[in-house]
């Protein structure tokens, strides 16, 4: 714990004076078949975020099912901690909305004695660097596999007086409120952008000053196709030249390339495909037909290269940014899915992509639409940067407040 202030102490979380219950529930017999649209809340690991509850897909169970494992019934104020899988270490405090419900075996309930330990303070500690470091210490080889109840009870926690715990929790809760507001605003802006894409990229809504019919063309008529090549996974950090790998198209790039995550050497670049401004990059393989052929536009002057399993369209006389957006809207996605081949791994070829049809206005209208959408992206990116900065500020606050380096109240002030 390092040096802590006078009047603080270090305790083990499992001390009987601090917590009552440390335990989890079960998955009811029948699994997902017993989940209902209404009833008692049933919390799973996907419902626990980093300090927040994620209840959009909250399941429900019947009273009869709940009665088979009453020992794990949720109480308001329980700290719910994910103890298995990739989300291990995420935690949130149960609200009144969840009280009387239950949890599955992947979620641990830690029930604090509120006379000595504030639940919000405990949750903040678990999510802090101090808490996560202890969680990681139990994971063999750095793989976050699972926590057992004795390990949770063994956590060391710096413990200020209860009034100071509450002051710390309140300060961090204020930051959480700001983060929640930013997340809601980002979600709203994304929804507005999706609606705008659906209207503007299909011609259902026209920008002021534009009229006339749109023309339907196949991608094969817009330019010529070529293939990415030559970049292995272990070469993705080998040098100074920017590179796009097909897996990144699925996971990190959306509509157009904003930044780069792989960098290759000159030797590797000699066997890779050099990209030109305006190229459109399609993921040539994937896990499902619905995902196949996701597209991003390369609209930057940076020297960059494409790795294998990428299909490239080099168009002429069109706005590539407009196409980057258009080639991911539902009516185009459905066409690409129909051309996907394979089951375990789905592929799509340049020949198949050449048959995909898109609706095109004049190039000036294409550019105007692309500008509107990219301006929306810039606004969303600015909000995301503000959110990320706020998260970093909160992490700094947690490190300072939970170790006593910064004090919100002191015993003298309370005297």
mmCIF file of C-alpha atoms in Angstrom, residues 85-360:
data_model
loop_
_atom_site.group_PDB
_atom_site.id
_atom_site.type_symbol
_atom_site.label_atom_id
_atom_site.label_comp_id
_atom_site.label_asym_id
_atom_site.label_seq_id
_atom_site.Cartn_x
_atom_site.Cartn_y
_atom_site.Cartn_z
ATOM 1 C CA UNK A 85 -13.133 -14.392 -18.549
ATOM 2 C CA UNK A 86 -11.957 -11.364 -20.471
ATOM 3 C CA UNK A 87 -14.007 -8.946 -18.330
ATOM 4 C CA UNK A 88 -12.500 -10.054 -15.021
ATOM 5 C CA UNK A 89 -11.991 -7.114 -12.658
ATOM 6 C CA UNK A 90 -14.898 -5.014 -13.887
ATOM 7 C CA UNK A 91 -17.098 -3.890 -11.020
ATOM 8 C CA UNK A 92 -20.205 -1.806 -10.309
ATOM 9 C CA UNK A 93 -22.551 -1.174 -7.391
ATOM 10 C CA UNK A 94 -26.007 -2.754 -7.466
ATOM 11 C CA UNK A 95 -28.842 -0.238 -7.582
ATOM 12 C CA UNK A 96 -32.369 -0.575 -6.182
ATOM 13 C CA UNK A 97 -33.419 -1.662 -9.686
ATOM 14 C CA UNK A 98 -31.470 -4.914 -9.235
ATOM 15 C CA UNK A 99 -32.368 -5.584 -5.589
ATOM 16 C CA UNK A 100 -34.133 -8.929 -5.184
ATOM 17 C CA UNK A 101 -32.644 -10.256 -8.409
ATOM 18 C CA UNK A 102 -29.770 -12.674 -8.818
ATOM 19 C CA UNK A 103 -26.374 -13.218 -10.459
ATOM 20 C CA UNK A 104 -24.755 -16.043 -12.374
ATOM 21 C CA UNK A 105 -21.523 -17.834 -11.494
ATOM 22 C CA UNK A 106 -19.363 -15.274 -13.333
ATOM 23 C CA UNK A 107 -20.363 -12.383 -11.048
ATOM 24 C CA UNK A 108 -19.342 -12.147 -7.385
ATOM 25 C CA UNK A 109 -21.361 -10.188 -4.842
ATOM 26 C CA UNK A 110 -19.292 -8.404 -2.209
ATOM 27 C CA UNK A 111 -21.616 -7.121 0.501
ATOM 28 C CA UNK A 112 -19.992 -4.406 2.597
ATOM 29 C CA UNK A 113 -20.907 -3.644 6.185
ATOM 30 C CA UNK A 114 -21.915 -0.044 5.620
ATOM 31 C CA UNK A 115 -21.063 0.917 9.189
ATOM 32 C CA UNK A 116 -17.391 0.489 8.317
ATOM 33 C CA UNK A 117 -17.054 0.269 4.512
ATOM 34 C CA UNK A 118 -18.822 2.398 1.911
ATOM 35 C CA UNK A 119 -19.821 0.308 -1.171
ATOM 36 C CA UNK A 120 -18.951 3.065 -3.643
ATOM 37 C CA UNK A 121 -15.542 3.490 -2.004
ATOM 38 C CA UNK A 122 -14.982 -0.269 -2.237
ATOM 39 C CA UNK A 123 -15.965 -0.328 -5.906
ATOM 40 C CA UNK A 124 -13.622 2.574 -6.663
ATOM 41 C CA UNK A 125 -10.803 0.750 -4.874
ATOM 42 C CA UNK A 126 -11.354 -2.436 -6.909
ATOM 43 C CA UNK A 127 -11.235 -0.437 -10.154
ATOM 44 C CA UNK A 128 -8.160 1.537 -9.102
ATOM 45 C CA UNK A 129 -4.582 0.674 -9.938
ATOM 46 C CA UNK A 130 -4.179 -0.754 -6.421
ATOM 47 C CA UNK A 131 -7.156 -3.052 -6.809
ATOM 48 C CA UNK A 132 -6.437 -4.166 -10.368
ATOM 49 C CA UNK A 133 -2.800 -4.861 -9.475
ATOM 50 C CA UNK A 134 -3.970 -7.332 -6.831
ATOM 51 C CA UNK A 135 -6.406 -8.951 -9.266
ATOM 52 C CA UNK A 136 -3.604 -9.334 -11.810
ATOM 53 C CA UNK A 137 -1.326 -10.888 -9.206
ATOM 54 C CA UNK A 138 -3.594 -13.933 -9.078
ATOM 55 C CA UNK A 139 -3.566 -14.470 -12.859
ATOM 56 C CA UNK A 140 -0.941 -16.969 -14.023
ATOM 57 C CA UNK A 141 1.245 -15.763 -16.874
ATOM 58 C CA UNK A 142 -0.651 -12.488 -17.191
ATOM 59 C CA UNK A 143 -3.787 -14.246 -18.486
ATOM 60 C CA UNK A 144 -6.835 -12.941 -16.653
ATOM 61 C CA UNK A 145 -8.576 -16.297 -16.139
ATOM 62 C CA UNK A 146 -10.458 -16.179 -12.869
ATOM 63 C CA UNK A 147 -10.710 -15.165 -9.228
ATOM 64 C CA UNK A 148 -11.901 -17.333 -6.366
ATOM 65 C CA UNK A 149 -13.602 -16.085 -3.236
ATOM 66 C CA UNK A 150 -10.606 -16.623 -0.952
ATOM 67 C CA UNK A 151 -8.476 -14.493 -3.268
ATOM 68 C CA UNK A 152 -11.074 -11.721 -3.173
ATOM 69 C CA UNK A 153 -11.195 -11.890 0.615
ATOM 70 C CA UNK A 154 -7.399 -11.566 0.705
ATOM 71 C CA UNK A 155 -7.391 -8.156 -1.029
ATOM 72 C CA UNK A 156 -5.585 -5.510 0.993
ATOM 73 C CA UNK A 157 -7.485 -2.228 1.109
ATOM 74 C CA UNK A 158 -6.405 1.150 2.514
ATOM 75 C CA UNK A 159 -9.184 2.148 4.852
ATOM 76 C CA UNK A 160 -9.821 5.757 5.865
ATOM 77 C CA UNK A 161 -12.590 6.620 8.345
ATOM 78 C CA UNK A 162 -16.099 6.141 6.980
ATOM 79 C CA UNK A 163 -16.790 9.874 6.546
ATOM 80 C CA UNK A 164 -13.655 10.178 4.414
ATOM 81 C CA UNK A 165 -14.578 7.084 2.407
ATOM 82 C CA UNK A 166 -17.902 8.742 1.586
ATOM 83 C CA UNK A 167 -16.243 12.011 0.608
ATOM 84 C CA UNK A 168 -13.876 10.179 -1.736
ATOM 85 C CA UNK A 169 -16.718 8.133 -3.232
ATOM 86 C CA UNK A 170 -18.802 11.278 -3.775
ATOM 87 C CA UNK A 171 -15.965 13.073 -5.562
ATOM 88 C CA UNK A 172 -15.364 10.125 -7.876
ATOM 89 C CA UNK A 173 -19.123 9.756 -8.409
ATOM 90 C CA UNK A 174 -19.251 13.333 -9.685
ATOM 91 C CA UNK A 175 -16.660 12.435 -12.318
ATOM 92 C CA UNK A 176 -18.665 9.303 -13.175
ATOM 93 C CA UNK A 177 -21.670 11.545 -13.725
ATOM 94 C CA UNK A 178 -19.702 13.608 -16.221
ATOM 95 C CA UNK A 179 -18.481 10.459 -17.952
ATOM 96 C CA UNK A 180 -22.037 9.134 -18.129
ATOM 97 C CA UNK A 181 -23.260 12.371 -19.680
ATOM 98 C CA UNK A 182 -20.450 12.268 -22.258
ATOM 99 C CA UNK A 183 -21.195 8.626 -23.109
ATOM 100 C CA UNK A 184 -24.881 9.470 -23.586
ATOM 101 C CA UNK A 185 -24.010 12.429 -25.811
ATOM 102 C CA UNK A 186 -21.612 10.309 -27.884
ATOM 103 C CA UNK A 187 -24.290 7.626 -28.315
ATOM 104 C CA UNK A 188 -26.793 10.291 -29.396
ATOM 105 C CA UNK A 189 -24.364 11.787 -31.931
ATOM 106 C CA UNK A 190 -23.604 8.332 -33.334
ATOM 107 C CA UNK A 191 -27.309 7.620 -33.733
ATOM 108 C CA UNK A 192 -27.798 10.947 -35.524
ATOM 109 C CA UNK A 193 -24.915 10.126 -37.850
ATOM 110 C CA UNK A 194 -26.337 6.674 -38.639
ATOM 111 C CA UNK A 195 -29.700 8.230 -39.473
ATOM 112 C CA UNK A 196 -27.991 10.844 -41.641
ATOM 113 C CA UNK A 197 -26.076 8.145 -43.518
ATOM 114 C CA UNK A 198 -29.256 6.190 -44.169
ATOM 115 C CA UNK A 199 -30.963 9.287 -45.562
ATOM 116 C CA UNK A 200 -28.125 11.036 -47.402
ATOM 117 C CA UNK A 201 -26.383 8.004 -48.901
ATOM 118 C CA UNK A 202 -29.569 6.647 -50.446
ATOM 119 C CA UNK A 203 -30.934 9.915 -51.782
ATOM 120 C CA UNK A 204 -33.979 9.858 -49.496
ATOM 121 C CA UNK A 205 -32.889 13.263 -48.201
ATOM 122 C CA UNK A 206 -31.044 15.756 -50.397
ATOM 123 C CA UNK A 207 -28.741 18.518 -49.285
ATOM 124 C CA UNK A 208 -29.855 22.070 -50.186
ATOM 125 C CA UNK A 209 -29.023 23.042 -53.774
ATOM 126 C CA UNK A 210 -28.895 19.509 -55.205
ATOM 127 C CA UNK A 211 -31.417 17.783 -57.418
ATOM 128 C CA UNK A 212 -31.489 15.356 -60.311
ATOM 129 C CA UNK A 213 -31.512 11.577 -60.564
ATOM 130 C CA UNK A 214 -28.900 9.329 -59.035
ATOM 131 C CA UNK A 215 -27.197 6.730 -61.186
ATOM 132 C CA UNK A 216 -26.717 3.078 -60.221
ATOM 133 C CA UNK A 217 -23.335 1.601 -61.086
ATOM 134 C CA UNK A 218 -21.404 -1.561 -60.345
ATOM 135 C CA UNK A 219 -18.109 -1.221 -58.527
ATOM 136 C CA UNK A 220 -16.346 -2.895 -61.435
ATOM 137 C CA UNK A 221 -17.299 0.094 -63.596
ATOM 138 C CA UNK A 222 -15.777 2.606 -61.165
ATOM 139 C CA UNK A 223 -12.140 1.485 -61.360
ATOM 140 C CA UNK A 224 -9.929 -1.581 -61.180
ATOM 141 C CA UNK A 225 -9.235 -4.075 -58.391
ATOM 142 C CA UNK A 226 -5.940 -5.284 -56.958
ATOM 143 C CA UNK A 227 -4.843 -7.292 -53.919
ATOM 144 C CA UNK A 228 -2.942 -6.490 -50.768
ATOM 145 C CA UNK A 229 -0.053 -8.804 -49.994
ATOM 146 C CA UNK A 230 3.025 -9.667 -48.043
ATOM 147 C CA UNK A 231 2.685 -8.575 -44.377
ATOM 148 C CA UNK A 232 2.897 -11.256 -41.689
ATOM 149 C CA UNK A 233 1.708 -10.706 -38.132
ATOM 150 C CA UNK A 234 5.225 -10.610 -36.687
ATOM 151 C CA UNK A 235 6.242 -7.999 -39.275
ATOM 152 C CA UNK A 236 3.552 -5.485 -38.253
ATOM 153 C CA UNK A 237 5.937 -3.606 -35.957
ATOM 154 C CA UNK A 238 9.119 -3.969 -37.951
ATOM 155 C CA UNK A 239 9.707 -0.438 -39.243
ATOM 156 C CA UNK A 240 8.599 3.132 -39.923
ATOM 157 C CA UNK A 241 6.161 2.690 -42.850
ATOM 158 C CA UNK A 242 2.393 2.708 -42.256
ATOM 159 C CA UNK A 243 0.471 -0.462 -43.023
ATOM 160 C CA UNK A 244 -3.162 -1.604 -42.988
ATOM 161 C CA UNK A 245 -3.884 -5.234 -42.091
ATOM 162 C CA UNK A 246 -7.216 -6.854 -42.896
ATOM 163 C CA UNK A 247 -8.093 -7.618 -39.268
ATOM 164 C CA UNK A 248 -7.729 -3.927 -38.431
ATOM 165 C CA UNK A 249 -10.414 -3.077 -40.969
ATOM 166 C CA UNK A 250 -12.858 -5.026 -38.806
ATOM 167 C CA UNK A 251 -11.703 -3.856 -35.422
ATOM 168 C CA UNK A 252 -10.219 -0.360 -35.574
ATOM 169 C CA UNK A 253 -11.054 1.379 -38.860
ATOM 170 C CA UNK A 254 -14.506 2.661 -39.763
ATOM 171 C CA UNK A 255 -15.500 4.215 -43.111
ATOM 172 C CA UNK A 256 -12.078 5.795 -43.670
ATOM 173 C CA UNK A 257 -8.533 5.521 -42.308
ATOM 174 C CA UNK A 258 -7.906 7.984 -39.485
ATOM 175 C CA UNK A 259 -4.761 6.547 -37.920
ATOM 176 C CA UNK A 260 -2.400 3.574 -38.264
ATOM 177 C CA UNK A 261 -1.711 0.656 -35.942
ATOM 178 C CA UNK A 262 0.881 -1.327 -37.917
ATOM 179 C CA UNK A 263 4.277 -0.197 -39.165
ATOM 180 C CA UNK A 264 6.578 -2.173 -41.460
ATOM 181 C CA UNK A 265 10.190 -2.035 -42.608
ATOM 182 C CA UNK A 266 11.352 -1.091 -46.083
ATOM 183 C CA UNK A 267 12.165 -4.752 -46.731
ATOM 184 C CA UNK A 268 8.609 -5.851 -45.912
ATOM 185 C CA UNK A 269 7.192 -2.939 -47.936
ATOM 186 C CA UNK A 270 8.960 -4.301 -51.008
ATOM 187 C CA UNK A 271 6.568 -7.273 -50.987
ATOM 188 C CA UNK A 272 3.441 -5.364 -49.874
ATOM 189 C CA UNK A 273 0.963 -3.400 -51.994
ATOM 190 C CA UNK A 274 1.530 0.347 -52.044
ATOM 191 C CA UNK A 275 -1.628 2.369 -51.473
ATOM 192 C CA UNK A 276 -2.652 5.447 -53.438
ATOM 193 C CA UNK A 277 -4.860 8.303 -52.264
ATOM 194 C CA UNK A 278 -8.501 7.368 -52.831
ATOM 195 C CA UNK A 279 -8.062 3.583 -52.666
ATOM 196 C CA UNK A 280 -10.934 1.634 -51.128
ATOM 197 C CA UNK A 281 -9.903 -1.304 -48.951
ATOM 198 C CA UNK A 282 -12.167 -4.319 -48.370
ATOM 199 C CA UNK A 283 -11.580 -7.091 -45.816
ATOM 200 C CA UNK A 284 -11.378 -10.146 -48.051
ATOM 201 C CA UNK A 285 -12.124 -12.730 -45.357
ATOM 202 C CA UNK A 286 -13.963 -12.864 -42.062
ATOM 203 C CA UNK A 287 -16.073 -14.951 -39.714
ATOM 204 C CA UNK A 288 -19.581 -14.163 -40.999
ATOM 205 C CA UNK A 289 -21.207 -13.185 -44.255
ATOM 206 C CA UNK A 290 -22.729 -10.143 -42.550
ATOM 207 C CA UNK A 291 -19.224 -8.803 -41.823
ATOM 208 C CA UNK A 292 -17.543 -9.735 -45.064
ATOM 209 C CA UNK A 293 -16.180 -6.981 -47.269
ATOM 210 C CA UNK A 294 -16.218 -4.203 -44.679
ATOM 211 C CA UNK A 295 -14.747 -1.180 -46.466
ATOM 212 C CA UNK A 296 -12.579 1.791 -45.512
ATOM 213 C CA UNK A 297 -11.368 4.622 -47.713
ATOM 214 C CA UNK A 298 -7.701 5.596 -47.812
ATOM 215 C CA UNK A 299 -7.864 9.396 -48.063
ATOM 216 C CA UNK A 300 -4.505 10.521 -46.741
ATOM 217 C CA UNK A 301 -1.195 11.389 -48.378
ATOM 218 C CA UNK A 302 0.856 9.268 -45.943
ATOM 219 C CA UNK A 303 2.960 6.559 -47.572
ATOM 220 C CA UNK A 304 1.200 3.330 -46.633
ATOM 221 C CA UNK A 305 0.854 -0.309 -47.656
ATOM 222 C CA UNK A 306 -1.820 -3.014 -47.575
ATOM 223 C CA UNK A 307 -1.256 -6.484 -46.158
ATOM 224 C CA UNK A 308 -2.731 -9.736 -47.354
ATOM 225 C CA UNK A 309 -6.450 -10.638 -47.471
ATOM 226 C CA UNK A 310 -7.324 -7.079 -48.477
ATOM 227 C CA UNK A 311 -9.093 -6.387 -51.750
ATOM 228 C CA UNK A 312 -8.398 -2.906 -53.115
ATOM 229 C CA UNK A 313 -10.557 -0.873 -55.480
ATOM 230 C CA UNK A 314 -8.721 1.990 -57.176
ATOM 231 C CA UNK A 315 -11.576 4.183 -58.462
ATOM 232 C CA UNK A 316 -11.701 7.065 -60.904
ATOM 233 C CA UNK A 317 -14.015 10.081 -61.137
ATOM 234 C CA UNK A 318 -15.756 9.445 -57.791
ATOM 235 C CA UNK A 319 -15.356 10.830 -54.289
ATOM 236 C CA UNK A 320 -13.630 8.024 -52.366
ATOM 237 C CA UNK A 321 -14.717 9.309 -48.969
ATOM 238 C CA UNK A 322 -18.335 9.196 -50.146
ATOM 239 C CA UNK A 323 -17.797 5.601 -51.249
ATOM 240 C CA UNK A 324 -16.136 4.748 -47.941
ATOM 241 C CA UNK A 325 -19.382 5.638 -46.210
ATOM 242 C CA UNK A 326 -21.705 4.226 -48.887
ATOM 243 C CA UNK A 327 -20.073 0.807 -49.062
ATOM 244 C CA UNK A 328 -20.997 0.104 -45.426
ATOM 245 C CA UNK A 329 -24.694 1.023 -45.507
ATOM 246 C CA UNK A 330 -27.268 -1.791 -45.206
ATOM 247 C CA UNK A 331 -28.289 -2.140 -48.856
ATOM 248 C CA UNK A 332 -24.645 -2.599 -49.869
ATOM 249 C CA UNK A 333 -23.832 -4.859 -46.892
ATOM 250 C CA UNK A 334 -26.663 -7.171 -47.965
ATOM 251 C CA UNK A 335 -25.169 -7.444 -51.449
ATOM 252 C CA UNK A 336 -21.698 -8.239 -50.108
ATOM 253 C CA UNK A 337 -23.142 -10.875 -47.771
ATOM 254 C CA UNK A 338 -24.863 -12.582 -50.699
ATOM 255 C CA UNK A 339 -21.487 -12.929 -52.457
ATOM 256 C CA UNK A 340 -19.645 -14.344 -49.418
ATOM 257 C CA UNK A 341 -18.292 -17.872 -49.834
ATOM 258 C CA UNK A 342 -17.469 -20.384 -47.094
ATOM 259 C CA UNK A 343 -18.712 -21.304 -43.624
ATOM 260 C CA UNK A 344 -16.024 -21.362 -40.925
ATOM 261 C CA UNK A 345 -14.121 -18.625 -42.785
ATOM 262 C CA UNK A 346 -16.010 -16.478 -45.274
ATOM 263 C CA UNK A 347 -14.258 -15.019 -48.330
ATOM 264 C CA UNK A 348 -15.209 -12.456 -50.942
ATOM 265 C CA UNK A 349 -13.314 -11.947 -54.180
ATOM 266 C CA UNK A 350 -12.614 -8.918 -56.327
ATOM 267 C CA UNK A 351 -14.790 -10.516 -59.017
ATOM 268 C CA UNK A 352 -17.717 -10.686 -56.597
ATOM 269 C CA UNK A 353 -17.185 -7.159 -55.311
ATOM 270 C CA UNK A 354 -17.158 -5.880 -58.875
ATOM 271 C CA UNK A 355 -20.832 -6.935 -59.107
ATOM 272 C CA UNK A 356 -21.934 -4.838 -56.114
ATOM 273 C CA UNK A 357 -24.203 -1.956 -57.151
ATOM 274 C CA UNK A 358 -24.192 1.506 -55.583
ATOM 275 C CA UNK A 359 -26.302 4.613 -56.121
ATOM 276 C CA UNK A 360 -24.265 7.685 -57.063
#
